[in-house]
Amino acid sequence: MTEFSFACTGVRADRYAAGPTLVFRLRVTAAGNAPVHAVALRCQIRIEPARRGYEPAEAAGLTDLFGDRSRWGSTLQPVQFAQVSVMVPSFTGEIETDVVVPCTYDMEIAATRYLTALTDGEVPLLMLFSGTAFTGAGGFRVEPVPWDQEAAFRMPVTVWREMVEQHFPGCGWIRLPRDTMDALLDYRSRHALPSWEATLEALLDESAAEPPAHDPLRALTGTTGRTDS
């Protein structure tokens, strides 16, 4: 069987993609300068959070994922980032090819919440490979790509932020159930608000102006809890 090895040599944000997309540069090597007709490759990418340190502000942003920092010894587990397929073309010995990874800015996704919490440094990634190789000098031979093939890579946080800014400049993202969206749309229409930002600001202003639904001080004293100067 042909012995393969893999290494990630770089990553960039695809500025021409319709949605947020990262492009990883992958080097594939066939031992002994062996000829390879093609490789149908499957690549699983996961984040290895235990392989880097975190500033206090980053740790605070990761509490909902991993709990209090005192528990990180047991909770800092790998996070699934992506799973993609790529067809590696014909080569002899070695080739570099692109692995295109569509991304999301959905804050309900654990990987997105993790990446958004980081302020600087690198993201420790592990790329796991499998698939089918078509080899042979005088014909086709079908070989599996062993499941133990992997490559570690440290992606700069700046690349992720550049990708997000290309598609969501200065913005966040939130996913809501359909009935909540319908209620927001009805509120926006009734108040003739020009944008979703104005709609949410109006709701926040209303919420700030109203007393809490349950105020212990008011329940005990029968007052609003305010003191006139």
Short mmCIF file of C-alpha atoms in Angstrom, two decimals:
data_model
loop_
_atom_site.label_atom_id
_atom_site.label_comp_id
_atom_site.label_asym_id
_atom_site.label_seq_id
_atom_site.Cartn_x
_atom_site.Cartn_y
_atom_site.Cartn_z
CA MET A 1 0.00 0.00 0.00
CA THR A 2 1.06 3.56 -0.67
CA GLU A 3 2.09 5.45 2.45
CA PHE A 4 0.57 8.93 2.61
CA SER A 5 1.33 11.89 4.86
CA PHE A 6 -0.45 15.23 5.20
CA ALA A 7 0.53 18.72 6.33
CA CYS A 8 -1.40 22.00 6.41
CA THR A 9 0.83 24.81 5.18
CA GLY A 10 -1.48 27.83 5.48
CA VAL A 11 -4.97 29.27 5.55
CA ARG A 12 -6.67 32.33 4.12
CA ALA A 13 -10.12 33.90 4.05
CA ASP A 14 -11.75 33.62 0.62
CA ARG A 15 -12.76 37.23 -0.08
CA TYR A 16 -14.65 36.26 -3.25
CA ALA A 17 -16.88 33.58 -1.72
CA ALA A 18 -20.63 34.18 -1.41
CA GLY A 19 -20.52 33.31 2.30
CA PRO A 20 -17.86 33.05 5.03
CA THR A 21 -15.24 30.62 3.74
CA LEU A 22 -11.76 29.56 4.80
CA VAL A 23 -9.30 27.98 2.37
CA PHE A 24 -6.67 25.70 3.90
CA ARG A 25 -3.57 24.80 1.89
CA LEU A 26 -2.89 21.06 2.19
CA ARG A 27 0.28 19.22 1.22
CA VAL A 28 -0.18 15.54 0.36
CA THR A 29 2.90 13.32 0.09
CA ALA A 30 3.10 9.78 -1.29
CA ALA A 31 6.17 7.97 0.01
CA GLY A 32 8.75 6.75 -2.48
CA ASN A 33 7.72 9.28 -5.12
CA ALA A 34 4.79 6.99 -5.91
CA PRO A 35 2.39 7.97 -8.75
CA VAL A 36 -1.17 8.75 -7.62
CA HIS A 37 -4.07 9.11 -10.08
CA ALA A 38 -6.39 10.79 -7.56
CA VAL A 39 -7.42 10.80 -3.91
CA ALA A 40 -11.04 11.13 -2.77
CA LEU A 41 -10.26 12.63 0.61
CA ARG A 42 -12.47 13.22 3.62
CA CYS A 43 -11.23 15.76 6.14
CA GLN A 44 -12.59 16.33 9.63
CA ILE A 45 -11.34 19.47 11.35
CA ARG A 46 -11.68 19.94 15.08
CA ILE A 47 -10.54 22.56 17.56
CA GLU A 48 -8.23 21.41 20.36
CA PRO A 49 -8.86 24.09 23.03
CA ALA A 50 -6.52 22.53 25.61
CA ARG A 51 -3.52 23.29 23.36
CA ARG A 52 -3.39 27.05 24.04
CA GLY A 53 -3.61 29.51 26.91
CA TYR A 54 -6.35 32.10 27.49
CA GLU A 55 -6.43 35.66 28.72
CA PRO A 56 -8.98 36.53 31.48
CA ALA A 57 -11.33 38.20 28.96
CA GLU A 58 -11.20 35.12 26.71
CA ALA A 59 -11.85 32.80 29.65
CA ALA A 60 -14.93 34.84 30.59
CA GLY A 61 -16.27 34.48 27.05
CA LEU A 62 -15.78 30.70 27.16
CA THR A 63 -17.66 30.09 30.40
CA ASP A 64 -20.86 29.00 28.65
CA LEU A 65 -18.88 26.37 26.69
CA PHE A 66 -16.51 24.97 29.29
CA GLY A 67 -17.80 26.23 32.63
CA ASP A 68 -15.72 27.94 35.30
CA ARG A 69 -11.97 27.99 34.69
CA SER A 70 -11.37 25.81 37.74
CA ARG A 71 -13.11 22.94 35.90
CA TRP A 72 -11.20 23.25 32.62
CA GLY A 73 -9.02 20.26 33.43
CA SER A 74 -11.96 18.03 32.59
CA THR A 75 -14.24 20.22 30.42
CA LEU A 76 -11.77 21.58 27.84
CA GLN A 77 -12.69 18.94 25.27
CA PRO A 78 -12.28 19.06 21.44
CA VAL A 79 -14.89 21.02 19.48
CA GLN A 80 -16.05 19.97 16.02
CA PHE A 81 -15.26 22.69 13.46
CA ALA A 82 -15.95 21.24 10.00
CA GLN A 83 -16.16 18.11 7.89
CA VAL A 84 -15.47 18.46 4.17
CA SER A 85 -14.53 16.38 1.13
CA VAL A 86 -11.88 17.23 -1.44
CA MET A 87 -10.75 15.52 -4.64
CA VAL A 88 -6.97 15.61 -4.91
CA PRO A 89 -5.86 15.51 -8.58
CA SER A 90 -3.17 13.32 -10.15
CA PHE A 91 0.38 13.75 -8.84
CA THR A 92 3.65 11.97 -8.36
CA GLY A 93 5.33 12.14 -4.98
CA GLU A 94 3.83 15.36 -3.62
CA ILE A 95 1.16 17.97 -4.33
CA GLU A 96 -0.46 20.97 -2.66
CA THR A 97 -4.18 21.55 -2.97
CA ASP A 98 -6.91 23.74 -1.45
CA VAL A 99 -9.38 22.51 1.15
CA VAL A 100 -12.38 24.84 1.01
CA VAL A 101 -14.28 25.08 4.30
CA PRO A 102 -17.62 26.96 4.39
CA CYS A 103 -18.10 28.56 7.82
CA THR A 104 -20.97 30.01 9.81
CA TYR A 105 -21.39 32.99 12.13
CA ASP A 106 -24.27 31.28 13.93
CA MET A 107 -23.62 31.87 17.63
CA GLU A 108 -25.59 28.72 18.50
CA ILE A 109 -22.70 26.69 17.05
CA ALA A 110 -20.05 25.80 19.64
CA ALA A 111 -17.11 26.39 17.28
CA THR A 112 -18.36 29.89 16.41
CA ARG A 113 -18.82 30.81 20.08
CA TYR A 114 -15.30 29.57 20.80
CA LEU A 115 -13.69 31.50 17.94
CA THR A 116 -15.62 34.68 18.72
CA ALA A 117 -14.35 34.61 22.32
CA LEU A 118 -10.70 34.66 21.24
CA THR A 119 -9.01 38.06 21.05
CA ASP A 120 -5.60 37.15 19.65
CA GLY A 121 -3.11 34.36 19.10
CA GLU A 122 -3.79 31.10 17.29
CA VAL A 123 -6.52 28.47 17.11
CA PRO A 124 -5.14 24.93 17.63
CA LEU A 125 -6.69 22.72 14.96
CA LEU A 126 -6.38 19.01 14.25
CA MET A 127 -7.18 17.74 10.74
CA LEU A 128 -8.17 14.05 10.55
CA PHE A 129 -8.09 12.28 7.18
CA SER A 130 -9.66 9.26 5.54
CA GLY A 131 -10.81 8.35 2.06
CA THR A 132 -9.82 6.39 -1.04
CA ALA A 133 -6.66 6.64 -3.15
CA PHE A 134 -6.34 5.52 -6.76
CA THR A 135 -2.73 4.56 -7.40
CA GLY A 136 -0.53 2.41 -9.62
CA ALA A 137 2.13 3.01 -12.27
CA GLY A 138 0.69 0.66 -14.91
CA GLY A 139 -3.01 0.79 -14.02
CA PHE A 140 -5.48 1.55 -11.23
CA ARG A 141 -5.18 0.22 -7.74
CA VAL A 142 -7.71 1.26 -5.09
CA GLU A 143 -6.37 1.81 -1.59
CA PRO A 144 -7.91 3.23 1.58
CA VAL A 145 -6.42 6.29 3.25
CA PRO A 146 -5.81 5.06 6.82
CA TRP A 147 -7.94 6.60 9.57
CA ASP A 148 -4.86 7.41 11.66
CA GLN A 149 -3.65 10.10 9.23
CA GLU A 150 -3.78 13.57 10.77
CA ALA A 151 -2.14 16.99 10.70
CA ALA A 152 -1.96 19.65 13.41
CA PHE A 153 -2.23 23.31 12.42
CA ARG A 154 -2.40 26.59 14.32
CA MET A 155 -4.72 29.05 12.55
CA PRO A 156 -4.19 32.75 13.35
CA VAL A 157 -7.25 34.26 15.03
CA THR A 158 -6.81 37.26 12.69
CA VAL A 159 -7.72 35.07 9.69
CA TRP A 160 -11.04 34.14 11.27
CA ARG A 161 -11.78 37.78 12.16
CA GLU A 162 -10.87 38.91 8.63
CA MET A 163 -13.31 36.37 7.18
CA VAL A 164 -16.13 37.48 9.49
CA GLU A 165 -15.54 41.18 8.76
CA GLN A 166 -15.71 40.54 5.01
CA HIS A 167 -19.29 39.30 5.30
CA PHE A 168 -20.59 40.83 8.56
CA PRO A 169 -18.66 44.11 9.00
CA GLY A 170 -19.19 45.46 12.51
CA CYS A 171 -22.16 43.14 13.07
CA GLY A 172 -23.21 40.18 15.18
CA TRP A 173 -25.58 37.38 14.25
CA ILE A 174 -28.49 35.79 16.07
CA ARG A 175 -30.89 32.99 15.08
CA LEU A 176 -34.52 33.18 16.26
CA PRO A 177 -37.52 30.84 16.03
CA ARG A 178 -40.09 31.67 13.35
CA ASP A 179 -42.80 32.76 15.83
CA THR A 180 -40.36 35.18 17.51
CA MET A 181 -39.38 36.62 14.13
CA ASP A 182 -43.08 37.06 13.23
CA ALA A 183 -43.69 38.89 16.52
CA LEU A 184 -40.70 41.18 15.93
CA LEU A 185 -41.86 41.91 12.38
CA ASP A 186 -45.34 42.76 13.65
CA TYR A 187 -43.84 45.10 16.30
CA ARG A 188 -41.62 46.77 13.70
CA SER A 189 -44.54 47.30 11.32
CA ARG A 190 -46.88 48.69 14.01
CA HIS A 191 -44.26 51.21 15.13
CA ALA A 192 -43.03 52.04 11.59
CA LEU A 193 -39.42 51.39 12.58
CA PRO A 194 -36.87 51.72 9.77
CA SER A 195 -34.55 48.79 10.65
CA TRP A 196 -34.09 45.74 12.86
CA GLU A 197 -31.53 47.70 14.87
CA ALA A 198 -34.13 50.39 15.59
CA THR A 199 -36.65 47.69 16.49
CA LEU A 200 -34.39 46.07 19.08
CA GLU A 201 -33.34 49.45 20.49
CA ALA A 202 -37.00 50.40 20.96
CA LEU A 203 -37.70 47.14 22.77
CA LEU A 204 -34.65 47.61 25.01
CA ASP A 205 -35.73 51.18 25.82
CA GLU A 206 -39.22 49.95 26.75
CA SER A 207 -37.73 47.20 28.92
CA ALA A 208 -35.46 49.68 30.73
CA ALA A 209 -38.38 52.03 31.42
CA GLU A 210 -40.57 49.32 32.98
CA PRO A 211 -40.13 48.15 36.62
CA PRO A 212 -38.96 44.55 37.12
CA ALA A 213 -41.70 41.92 37.04
CA HIS A 214 -40.76 40.91 40.59
CA ASP A 215 -39.14 43.52 42.82
CA PRO A 216 -38.62 42.18 46.40
CA LEU A 217 -38.37 45.71 47.82
CA ARG A 218 -41.63 46.73 46.17
CA ALA A 219 -43.36 43.56 47.40
CA LEU A 220 -42.34 44.27 51.00
CA THR A 221 -42.95 48.02 51.12
CA GLY A 222 -45.63 48.58 48.49
CA THR A 223 -43.38 51.18 46.84
CA THR A 224 -41.49 51.30 43.55
CA GLY A 225 -38.18 51.20 45.36
CA ARG A 226 -37.27 54.73 44.18
CA THR A 227 -36.24 57.50 46.54
CA ASP A 228 -37.03 61.12 45.67
CA SER A 229 -34.16 63.51 46.30
#
